[in-house]
XYZ file of C-alpha atoms in Angstrom:
678
model
C 65.099 67.317 -2.992
C 63.731 65.124 0.020
C 60.158 65.531 -2.115
C 61.731 64.324 -5.169
C 63.233 61.485 -3.314
C 60.084 60.559 -1.160
C 58.057 61.034 -4.849
C 60.538 58.407 -6.363
C 59.913 56.123 -3.765
C 55.784 56.243 -3.705
C 56.241 56.123 -7.601
C 58.679 52.952 -7.009
C 56.045 51.179 -4.269
C 53.114 52.133 -6.700
C 54.901 50.876 -9.561
C 55.189 47.824 -7.852
C 52.637 47.338 -6.322
C 51.009 47.183 -9.652
C 53.371 44.696 -11.066
C 52.635 42.509 -8.257
C 48.966 43.174 -8.747
C 49.608 42.002 -12.676
C 51.722 39.499 -11.704
C 48.941 37.945 -8.733
C 46.338 37.988 -11.395
C 48.392 36.333 -14.611
C 48.782 33.875 -11.942
C 45.035 33.468 -11.071
C 44.118 33.641 -14.410
C 46.338 30.536 -15.012
C 45.056 28.934 -11.715
C 41.501 29.466 -13.075
C 41.905 27.842 -16.517
C 43.287 24.846 -14.680
C 41.172 24.695 -12.185
C 38.891 22.473 -14.063
C 41.650 19.836 -14.539
C 41.453 18.680 -11.054
C 38.077 18.732 -10.402
C 37.361 16.427 -14.313
C 40.954 14.447 -13.230
C 41.207 11.513 -14.219
C 42.897 8.720 -12.429
C 44.147 5.381 -14.472
C 42.496 2.641 -12.670
C 43.256 -1.019 -12.336
C 40.689 -2.979 -14.326
C 40.560 -6.589 -12.323
C 39.092 -10.115 -13.797
C 37.287 -12.142 -12.243
C 36.020 -16.333 -12.654
C 32.343 -16.732 -13.017
C 32.202 -17.410 -8.912
C 33.400 -13.774 -8.741
C 37.290 -15.012 -7.614
C 40.186 -12.464 -8.856
C 41.688 -13.855 -12.483
C 44.511 -10.402 -12.871
C 45.173 -7.416 -12.152
C 45.064 -5.423 -15.939
C 47.112 -1.876 -15.741
C 49.865 -0.250 -17.640
C 51.770 1.956 -15.389
C 49.829 2.253 -12.077
C 48.102 -0.972 -9.788
C 44.689 1.053 -8.214
C 42.228 0.231 -6.836
C 39.882 3.052 -7.212
C 37.631 3.600 -3.436
C 34.486 6.813 -2.701
C 34.907 8.283 0.292
C 31.988 7.305 1.944
C 33.942 3.217 1.923
C 36.740 5.166 3.292
C 36.598 4.155 7.132
C 36.130 7.713 9.051
C 39.380 6.327 11.496
C 41.312 6.510 8.264
C 40.223 9.969 7.593
C 41.293 10.717 11.515
C 44.708 9.213 11.362
C 45.616 11.033 8.019
C 44.460 14.728 9.175
C 46.474 13.802 12.536
C 49.375 13.163 10.358
C 49.045 16.042 7.543
C 47.198 18.494 7.910
C 45.513 18.577 11.599
C 43.348 21.173 10.737
C 41.820 20.350 7.078
C 38.219 21.198 7.723
C 38.861 24.148 9.575
C 41.234 26.042 6.523
C 40.172 27.395 3.708
C 42.952 25.201 1.579
C 45.739 26.902 2.928
C 46.874 27.131 6.906
C 48.902 30.688 7.201
C 50.237 29.461 10.440
C 51.718 25.779 8.961
C 52.845 28.164 6.437
C 55.161 30.672 8.823
C 56.344 27.460 11.220
C 58.050 26.283 7.717
C 59.543 29.404 6.683
C 61.557 29.043 10.078
C 62.196 26.325 9.907
C 63.767 26.715 6.974
C 65.275 30.257 7.567
C 67.072 28.172 10.638
C 68.384 25.425 8.678
C 68.978 27.613 6.209
C 67.938 25.158 3.784
C 63.995 23.877 2.047
C 63.369 21.307 4.986
C 60.039 21.243 5.340
C 56.859 22.400 3.220
C 54.035 23.282 5.741
C 51.379 22.230 2.402
C 48.088 21.198 3.605
C 46.205 18.213 1.571
C 44.770 20.204 -1.023
C 47.769 21.765 -2.134
C 49.422 18.443 -1.516
C 46.418 17.494 -4.315
C 46.986 20.016 -6.587
C 50.599 19.751 -6.758
C 50.231 15.837 -7.325
C 48.014 16.668 -10.462
C 48.518 20.313 -11.631
C 51.247 21.140 -11.169
C 55.346 20.496 -11.792
C 57.538 19.401 -9.159
C 59.918 22.301 -9.151
C 60.680 24.089 -6.257
C 60.053 27.873 -7.322
C 58.666 31.006 -5.671
C 56.153 30.935 -8.642
C 55.294 27.535 -8.345
C 54.796 28.333 -4.265
C 51.937 31.393 -4.833
C 50.250 29.467 -7.469
C 49.978 26.177 -5.656
C 48.625 28.427 -2.699
C 46.002 30.117 -5.297
C 45.086 27.064 -6.561
C 44.212 25.975 -3.048
C 42.170 28.472 -2.122
C 40.008 28.240 -5.374
C 39.787 24.449 -5.432
C 38.154 24.518 -2.021
C 35.816 26.647 -3.065
C 34.810 24.332 -6.176
C 35.068 21.229 -4.206
C 33.755 19.204 -1.065
C 36.554 18.642 1.805
C 35.399 15.528 1.553
C 35.670 15.407 -2.382
C 39.448 16.563 -2.381
C 39.905 13.509 0.607
C 38.781 11.337 -1.947
C 40.923 12.191 -5.031
C 44.049 12.037 -2.071
C 43.671 8.806 -0.815
C 43.394 7.558 -4.231
C 46.287 9.053 -5.603
C 48.698 8.367 -2.984
C 52.169 6.209 -3.599
C 52.037 4.033 -1.203
C 55.217 2.523 -1.763
C 55.720 -1.641 -3.719
C 53.527 -0.727 -7.013
C 50.911 0.349 -4.861
C 48.429 3.656 -5.367
C 45.320 4.775 -3.841
C 45.021 3.382 -0.062
C 42.817 0.492 -0.852
C 45.132 -0.974 -2.964
C 47.674 -0.641 -0.184
C 45.687 -2.057 2.117
C 44.972 -5.318 -0.050
C 48.162 -5.059 -1.123
C 50.255 -5.248 2.101
C 47.424 -6.890 4.600
C 45.250 -8.993 2.310
C 41.793 -6.837 3.910
C 39.744 -4.428 2.425
C 39.781 -1.128 4.270
C 36.655 -2.011 7.183
C 39.017 -4.619 7.808
C 41.709 -3.335 8.972
C 43.165 -2.823 12.537
C 44.509 0.565 13.682
C 48.014 -0.126 13.460
C 47.281 -1.182 10.251
C 45.567 2.211 9.452
C 49.034 3.684 10.983
C 51.266 1.879 9.006
C 49.154 3.001 5.765
C 49.018 6.493 6.367
C 52.700 6.353 7.879
C 54.348 5.413 3.702
C 52.977 9.470 2.257
C 56.457 10.567 3.949
C 58.467 7.905 2.701
C 56.736 5.287 1.057
C 60.267 3.213 -0.160
C 61.778 3.352 3.608
C 58.238 2.887 4.898
C 57.277 -0.464 3.144
C 56.309 -2.533 5.214
C 57.217 -5.671 3.291
C 60.450 -4.258 2.747
C 61.303 -2.581 5.976
C 58.529 -3.995 8.714
C 60.504 -2.658 11.692
C 60.727 1.109 10.146
C 56.789 0.931 9.374
C 56.400 -0.453 13.144
C 58.182 2.302 14.243
C 56.526 4.841 12.091
C 53.076 4.128 12.544
C 53.847 3.988 17.022
C 54.966 8.041 16.256
C 51.465 8.016 14.565
C 49.661 6.222 17.426
C 51.448 8.343 19.982
C 49.912 11.546 18.026
C 46.771 10.363 18.006
C 46.780 9.751 21.885
C 48.298 12.976 22.370
C 45.185 14.924 20.284
C 43.089 12.783 22.607
C 42.100 10.442 18.794
C 42.313 6.889 20.740
C 41.439 5.913 24.028
C 44.231 4.609 26.932
C 43.094 1.245 25.384
C 42.884 1.402 22.089
C 46.305 2.928 22.409
C 48.130 -0.068 24.178
C 46.486 -2.629 21.702
C 47.456 -1.004 18.662
C 51.426 -0.497 20.181
C 51.525 -3.995 21.408
C 50.541 -5.090 17.660
C 52.864 -6.465 14.695
C 50.393 -6.763 11.935
C 51.283 -10.219 9.133
C 52.545 -8.315 6.159
C 52.404 -10.425 2.613
C 55.213 -9.396 0.368
C 53.468 -9.960 -2.885
C 55.946 -10.014 -6.312
C 52.715 -9.996 -8.775
C 51.334 -7.304 -9.033
C 49.097 -8.437 -11.620
C 47.965 -11.281 -9.579
C 47.607 -13.686 -12.957
C 46.559 -17.201 -11.921
C 44.805 -17.589 -15.447
C 47.594 -16.574 -17.653
C 46.444 -17.765 -21.390
C 42.740 -17.101 -20.519
C 43.952 -13.378 -19.632
C 45.626 -12.622 -22.772
C 42.670 -13.855 -24.608
C 40.200 -11.010 -22.591
C 42.824 -8.150 -23.431
C 43.036 -9.778 -27.415
C 38.986 -9.909 -27.714
C 38.140 -6.575 -26.039
C 41.343 -4.221 -26.331
C 39.618 -3.178 -30.133
C 36.139 -2.233 -28.336
C 37.533 -0.659 -25.208
C 40.574 1.620 -25.982
C 41.049 2.124 -22.137
C 40.653 -1.364 -21.266
C 44.158 -1.074 -19.011
C 43.166 2.392 -16.778
C 39.026 2.504 -17.382
C 38.922 0.678 -13.312
C 36.370 -1.715 -15.265
C 35.449 -5.328 -13.532
C 34.985 -8.027 -15.805
C 34.056 -11.089 -15.006
C 34.663 -14.301 -17.089
C 32.860 -17.509 -17.774
C 35.774 -19.019 -16.353
C 35.656 -21.001 -13.228
C 39.104 -21.381 -11.776
C 38.642 -24.566 -10.194
C 38.091 -26.243 -13.484
C 41.128 -23.960 -14.839
C 42.958 -25.619 -11.844
C 42.155 -29.109 -13.240
C 42.979 -28.253 -16.714
C 46.378 -26.910 -16.312
C 47.563 -30.053 -14.478
C 46.140 -32.024 -16.297
C 48.026 -30.923 -19.570
C 50.870 -31.023 -17.656
C 49.544 -34.813 -16.535
C 49.290 -35.826 -20.022
C 52.888 -33.369 -21.529
C 54.974 -35.428 -18.595
C 53.430 -38.676 -19.772
C 53.785 -38.511 -23.502
C 57.587 -37.731 -22.455
C 58.408 -40.511 -20.110
C 57.104 -42.487 -23.048
C 59.470 -41.528 -25.032
C 62.537 -41.460 -22.304
C 61.292 -44.745 -22.026
C 60.773 -46.361 -25.381
C 63.394 -44.289 -27.351
C 66.607 -43.517 -25.166
C 68.813 -43.636 -28.921
C 66.674 -40.819 -29.625
C 65.795 -38.598 -26.545
C 67.624 -37.588 -23.436
C 65.822 -36.287 -19.931
C 66.008 -32.598 -18.802
C 66.605 -31.379 -15.453
C 62.661 -31.859 -13.981
C 61.286 -28.060 -14.575
C 60.234 -26.285 -11.093
C 56.472 -26.629 -11.736
C 57.037 -30.430 -11.759
C 57.208 -30.601 -16.076
C 59.449 -33.815 -17.303
C 60.949 -32.509 -20.816
C 62.402 -35.110 -22.639
C 64.953 -33.324 -25.692
C 65.569 -35.374 -28.766
C 69.390 -36.053 -28.855
C 71.913 -33.536 -30.879
C 71.662 -35.625 -34.093
C 67.789 -35.608 -33.813
C 66.520 -32.194 -33.239
C 65.970 -31.732 -36.759
C 63.140 -34.205 -36.183
C 61.745 -32.603 -33.064
C 60.729 -29.677 -31.401
C 59.091 -28.207 -28.894
C 56.225 -30.213 -27.234
C 53.306 -28.371 -26.075
C 49.825 -28.836 -25.776
C 46.366 -26.737 -25.231
C 43.225 -27.493 -23.362
C 39.886 -26.203 -23.497
C 36.818 -26.716 -21.329
C 33.180 -25.833 -21.888
C 30.248 -25.818 -20.802
C 27.959 -27.950 -23.499
C 24.788 -26.084 -23.129
C 25.744 -22.592 -22.869
C 28.982 -21.909 -24.543
C 30.342 -21.261 -21.263
C 34.934 -21.299 -21.310
C 34.518 -22.813 -17.540
C 39.168 -23.191 -18.828
C 41.193 -22.229 -21.429
C 45.068 -23.238 -21.405
C 47.180 -22.493 -23.995
C 50.116 -23.755 -23.029
C 51.883 -26.486 -20.235
C 54.525 -23.251 -19.416
C 53.214 -19.884 -19.885
C 57.010 -18.201 -17.769
C 58.352 -19.947 -20.825
C 56.086 -19.442 -23.473
C 53.067 -16.701 -23.943
C 52.077 -18.169 -27.270
C 48.043 -19.370 -26.979
C 48.232 -22.498 -28.332
C 44.177 -23.056 -27.769
C 43.293 -19.763 -29.537
C 46.313 -19.320 -32.397
C 47.597 -22.379 -33.147
C 45.931 -23.458 -36.184
C 47.027 -27.551 -36.533
C 45.330 -30.328 -38.920
C 42.363 -31.990 -37.366
C 42.923 -35.261 -37.973
C 40.047 -37.391 -37.905
C 38.414 -35.580 -35.392
C 36.420 -34.058 -38.569
C 34.841 -37.623 -39.110
C 31.896 -36.910 -37.062
C 30.846 -33.831 -39.009
C 31.161 -36.478 -42.454
C 28.911 -39.272 -41.108
C 26.510 -36.098 -39.460
C 25.764 -34.887 -43.210
C 25.798 -38.421 -44.291
C 22.879 -38.787 -42.052
C 20.764 -35.804 -42.408
C 20.932 -37.494 -46.264
C 19.246 -40.112 -44.735
C 22.066 -42.891 -43.795
C 21.561 -44.343 -40.713
C 24.644 -46.451 -38.558
C 22.934 -49.709 -39.912
C 24.473 -48.415 -43.106
C 27.085 -50.534 -45.024
C 29.926 -49.547 -46.103
C 33.081 -51.259 -47.654
C 36.462 -50.577 -45.296
C 39.156 -52.347 -48.045
C 42.598 -50.931 -49.925
C 41.736 -49.009 -52.888
C 43.654 -46.106 -54.777
C 41.579 -42.574 -55.878
C 42.965 -40.934 -59.230
C 43.760 -37.462 -57.268
C 43.604 -35.399 -61.141
C 41.013 -32.821 -62.162
C 38.596 -33.893 -64.271
C 39.573 -32.448 -67.198
C 43.076 -33.806 -66.923
C 44.370 -37.146 -68.275
C 47.123 -38.793 -66.356
C 48.676 -41.734 -65.611
C 51.397 -40.900 -63.706
C 52.197 -42.723 -60.037
C 52.093 -39.073 -58.271
C 48.593 -38.457 -59.167
C 47.567 -41.921 -57.619
C 46.473 -41.218 -53.690
C 46.575 -44.538 -51.679
C 45.361 -44.011 -47.914
C 45.394 -46.529 -45.581
C 43.595 -47.740 -41.952
C 45.391 -47.576 -39.112
C 44.575 -50.563 -38.045
C 43.168 -53.491 -40.107
C 40.174 -53.764 -42.760
C 37.047 -54.640 -41.894
C 35.661 -55.224 -45.544
C 31.491 -54.646 -45.256
C 30.930 -52.708 -42.079
C 28.142 -50.744 -40.897
C 28.766 -46.245 -40.868
C 28.468 -46.955 -36.533
C 31.410 -49.639 -36.817
C 33.392 -47.527 -39.184
C 33.400 -44.408 -37.254
C 33.841 -46.543 -33.295
C 37.384 -47.470 -35.794
C 38.072 -44.577 -37.496
C 38.767 -46.641 -40.352
C 39.584 -44.570 -43.099
C 38.613 -46.071 -46.351
C 35.221 -46.914 -44.806
C 35.154 -43.329 -44.251
C 36.507 -42.731 -48.175
C 33.928 -45.098 -49.515
C 31.072 -43.686 -47.698
C 31.962 -40.196 -49.203
C 31.831 -41.221 -52.467
C 28.543 -43.405 -51.920
C 27.059 -39.817 -50.258
C 28.325 -37.623 -52.786
C 31.858 -35.795 -52.717
C 30.040 -32.728 -53.352
C 26.830 -33.005 -51.313
C 29.893 -33.486 -48.118
C 31.924 -30.655 -49.243
C 29.383 -28.738 -49.406
C 27.834 -29.757 -45.698
C 31.285 -29.247 -43.988
C 31.452 -26.138 -45.830
C 27.743 -25.023 -44.478
C 30.088 -25.614 -40.909
C 31.978 -22.937 -41.613
C 35.241 -24.498 -41.176
C 37.639 -22.389 -41.629
C 40.205 -22.859 -45.276
C 38.370 -26.681 -46.387
C 40.385 -27.876 -48.954
C 38.389 -28.779 -52.149
C 39.525 -32.308 -52.179
C 39.140 -35.652 -50.635
C 42.108 -35.302 -48.222
C 39.383 -33.265 -45.880
C 38.353 -36.429 -45.106
C 41.157 -37.726 -43.204
C 41.469 -34.274 -41.040
C 43.556 -31.825 -43.401
C 42.067 -28.382 -42.571
C 43.553 -26.748 -40.168
C 41.962 -24.945 -36.431
C 42.009 -23.741 -32.997
C 41.501 -25.588 -29.972
C 38.922 -22.913 -29.380
C 37.144 -23.158 -32.659
C 37.040 -27.030 -32.407
C 35.329 -26.325 -28.892
C 32.684 -24.063 -31.609
C 32.151 -27.219 -33.651
C 31.716 -30.162 -31.868
C 28.901 -28.419 -30.076
C 27.276 -29.213 -32.357
C 27.032 -32.459 -30.758
C 27.518 -31.963 -27.419
C 24.651 -28.821 -27.650
C 22.411 -31.523 -29.382
C 22.224 -30.244 -32.665
C 23.021 -26.481 -32.089
C 26.404 -25.102 -32.699
C 27.633 -22.449 -29.780
C 30.065 -19.988 -29.914
C 32.301 -20.019 -26.879
C 32.319 -17.080 -24.811
C 35.022 -16.092 -22.943
C 33.242 -12.856 -21.495
C 30.307 -12.779 -19.455
C 29.916 -9.177 -19.239
C 31.688 -5.855 -17.958
C 30.913 -3.269 -15.338
C 31.921 0.155 -15.909
C 33.082 2.212 -13.121
C 30.041 4.275 -13.094
C 28.441 0.920 -12.217
C 26.953 0.034 -15.429
C 26.579 -3.555 -16.704
C 26.869 -4.782 -19.948
C 26.751 -8.302 -20.626
C 27.668 -10.274 -23.677
C 25.045 -12.223 -26.138
C 24.792 -16.091 -26.987
C 25.508 -17.033 -30.345
C 23.704 -20.038 -31.799
C 23.197 -21.628 -34.809
C 20.867 -24.708 -35.544
C 22.711 -27.510 -37.452
C 20.738 -30.254 -37.548
C 18.001 -31.606 -35.319
C 18.453 -33.069 -31.734
C 17.780 -36.645 -32.787
C 19.659 -36.636 -35.804
C 23.185 -35.045 -33.393
C 22.227 -37.682 -30.880
C 23.084 -40.821 -33.880
C 26.042 -39.725 -33.477
C 26.814 -38.982 -30.044
C 25.646 -42.906 -29.452
C 28.552 -43.906 -31.763
C 31.342 -41.397 -30.523
C 29.993 -43.200 -26.946
C 30.542 -46.355 -28.410
C 33.999 -45.081 -29.104
C 35.096 -44.105 -25.670
C 34.420 -47.204 -24.601
C 35.739 -49.627 -26.672
C 36.854 -47.985 -29.436
C 39.986 -45.592 -30.421
C 39.190 -43.613 -28.049
C 39.281 -46.000 -24.675
C 41.564 -44.038 -22.512
C 39.329 -41.256 -21.765
C 37.027 -43.812 -19.807
C 35.528 -42.528 -16.290
C 34.063 -44.621 -14.339
C 30.363 -43.814 -13.644
C 30.091 -41.354 -15.955
C 29.164 -41.165 -19.676
C 31.279 -39.687 -22.593
C 31.417 -39.564 -25.975
C 33.964 -38.123 -28.190
C 36.369 -38.480 -30.329
C 40.640 -39.126 -31.320
C 42.216 -37.157 -33.854
C 46.119 -38.085 -34.987
C 47.463 -36.042 -38.572
C 49.829 -37.506 -40.774
C 53.012 -38.693 -39.021
C 51.390 -38.090 -35.150
C 52.233 -34.024 -36.075
C 48.695 -33.403 -34.501
C 47.308 -35.757 -31.148
C 43.996 -34.644 -30.957
C 40.932 -35.799 -28.431
C 37.557 -33.523 -28.644
C 34.973 -35.221 -26.026
C 31.710 -34.085 -23.551
C 30.384 -35.353 -21.279
C 26.422 -34.808 -20.546
C 27.009 -31.579 -19.482
C 31.112 -30.810 -19.830
C 32.712 -30.778 -22.793
C 36.484 -30.686 -23.723
C 38.689 -30.317 -26.543
C 42.460 -31.481 -25.830
C 45.713 -31.233 -28.194
C 48.974 -31.937 -28.085
C 52.134 -31.317 -30.927
C 55.243 -29.190 -31.169
C 55.466 -25.944 -32.305
C 57.035 -26.631 -35.771
C 55.070 -29.080 -36.821
C 57.840 -32.114 -37.084
C 56.214 -35.818 -35.051
C 55.322 -35.582 -31.433
C 56.535 -39.777 -31.482
C 56.959 -42.629 -33.742
C 53.639 -44.104 -32.148
C 51.728 -41.087 -30.314
C 48.449 -41.003 -31.382
C 45.265 -38.610 -30.875
C 44.475 -41.488 -28.309
C 47.880 -41.794 -26.890
C 48.683 -38.519 -25.586
C 45.600 -36.761 -25.532
C 42.441 -39.422 -24.470
C 44.194 -40.033 -21.208
C 43.706 -36.468 -20.277
C 40.399 -36.336 -20.648
C 40.394 -39.160 -18.432
C 42.378 -37.229 -15.620
C 40.391 -34.258 -15.772
C 36.783 -35.867 -15.106
C 38.512 -37.982 -12.796
C 39.656 -34.688 -10.823
C 36.069 -32.674 -11.288
C 34.237 -34.961 -9.904
C 35.526 -35.018 -6.619
C 34.796 -30.998 -6.508
C 31.765 -31.746 -8.691
C 30.297 -35.081 -7.500
C 26.304 -33.497 -8.613
C 28.355 -33.705 -12.201
C 24.905 -34.585 -14.780
C 26.102 -38.525 -15.087
C 24.102 -39.624 -18.345
C 22.666 -38.235 -21.809
C 19.861 -37.236 -22.095
C 17.850 -39.424 -25.347
C 15.946 -36.433 -26.948
C 12.251 -37.305 -28.964
C 11.979 -39.246 -31.730
C 15.004 -41.785 -31.303
C 14.264 -45.241 -32.556
C 16.360 -48.759 -32.584
C 16.414 -52.026 -34.035
C 18.307 -54.879 -32.092
C 19.989 -57.059 -34.635
C 22.294 -60.204 -33.953
C 25.574 -58.118 -33.898
C 23.865 -55.087 -32.058
C 21.423 -52.444 -31.349
C 21.437 -49.865 -34.144
C 19.692 -46.376 -33.784
C 17.440 -44.640 -36.330
C 15.564 -41.767 -36.645
C 12.444 -40.583 -39.483
C 15.253 -39.239 -41.603
C 18.138 -41.765 -40.905
C 15.980 -44.542 -41.647
C 17.695 -48.670 -41.376
C 18.773 -49.841 -44.587
C 17.128 -51.666 -46.851
C 18.801 -54.741 -46.785
C 20.137 -55.330 -42.431
C 23.885 -55.383 -41.673
C 23.083 -59.100 -39.870
C 21.016 -61.495 -39.810
C 17.568 -59.889 -38.513
C 14.844 -59.992 -35.361
C 14.159 -58.940 -32.660
C 12.588 -55.839 -31.315
C 11.718 -52.201 -32.180
C 11.037 -49.423 -29.305
C 10.080 -45.751 -29.285
C 12.953 -44.341 -27.206
C 12.889 -40.950 -24.918
């Protein structure tokens, strides 16, 4: 009988042992198949955007704000503190610590609940990356086995690197480098001993010990860690005494994105997302052409112009507009009265600043207040260009032999709007354009462009030939060019960023350059991709300069006079669409180009008298006056290309070239001198 019982027990034991073996083998097989998932684990790493001088513009991320750091970049002191707190025998055990596990079992049995885990750092890496958070026997067995096998496949340093980059350290910060920059605005090698202890005390309870919320709790936890370091002899008494009394300054950054140029950043995301699907998780370093000094001045200048418009409307039209409370950002709002709400929408603006010879976008502002509206008017708004189109019409004429001294009639007239194959005498088929100012009679092309004379420009188009002008405008690749005379007065629509591209024909001496926002991208492997410059030569430098010379006069004594800057040459053109719906100033100094636009988002008038010369031109002056204070060495005078000649007549100097010759009849009593300018 006893023999049978002993036999049964033996069989049962071996069956159980066999079952355990099968079970453990199954767990081992699972672990082997999953070990590569840890070795190849790819964390979401924040992409950072910098300006042209290496200053942080923004952080891009989806869920986890994490800045990755290599093991060799982590100060040894941080490693020591971590091990003292979490796993003192880390460099000695094989992935699990039997002593720690035994102590945890005793404590859990004593407390009759799960209160201590006894996990090594390796086990924590396994648990956080490869396993579910459930507390079951199978998961604990798998965790331990996983940790042992992982240490056979990875170095201790690699495991620590994963741990210190993966851990959550409160306040939305993932990884030790992220937390150091977030809480203390310091790189890892700049941290004090106390600050390191505060960081390494966070994994136990990140929210409880978050120093930006609970500084005293954080300091108490750090002091306990200092006690531990002193007790095991890892710091000296002097180090302990200095650190125990230190109270570091902690920053409470509410915005993890740190976005100081949101409209520019939005455009970066729009351009790069199709190329880099992991743009927000791939840990790229994106270097922009943006200069934060220029960006800040442009933002300030756009608000300055916005406030001026609203102040004028409040002062001049009190029966139409009422003042809203001053915005926290210092913006003034002129709100239309209830009876006028259908006539006036939300006023806004945009500004694009580029470097003329490189096409680098130095500033891009898509609105006066990003918090109120994220719509990027610099890149997305398509608005009528108004008279800002005229310099391109005159350039087409100059390239076909005309010069600034040629004359054209500036007088009222009618135009037949019917198709050439259609007979109609209806009044609506007759177009009667007008000048904004007085008519000048027979005037030179220089005077016509300086005054932005509509009728003179229309008559010039008819002299040159509409088809020639139309093909010339199309050749610039303007979008959606109407095939009628309305293009002469700027009926085509484009964004301020597109305007910056087209005006580079003048600011860059005949070569159009596509504005670029991204200079280079560096991936996590350190490989750099540089974005190419796209250019196209449209005309010769001296031909473009004929227009620039007139546009200087537009600013000095024409419609752009409010854009003038003392001791700095500015060339530019104002633009106003019908009913003052859009107000433009497109201008440039010898090195910097500015495109400024104001309008209402629903295409209603800005105001009864708010033309481009009034609303946009002063912003140019404000911008350059501020810029000269930080860039006193800015180039002040335009270079004159070879091949420019001039002749002086009684009414002034006229430039011409071998292509754009003087007219057969002079604009006034002739005389005097002719020089070749170099």
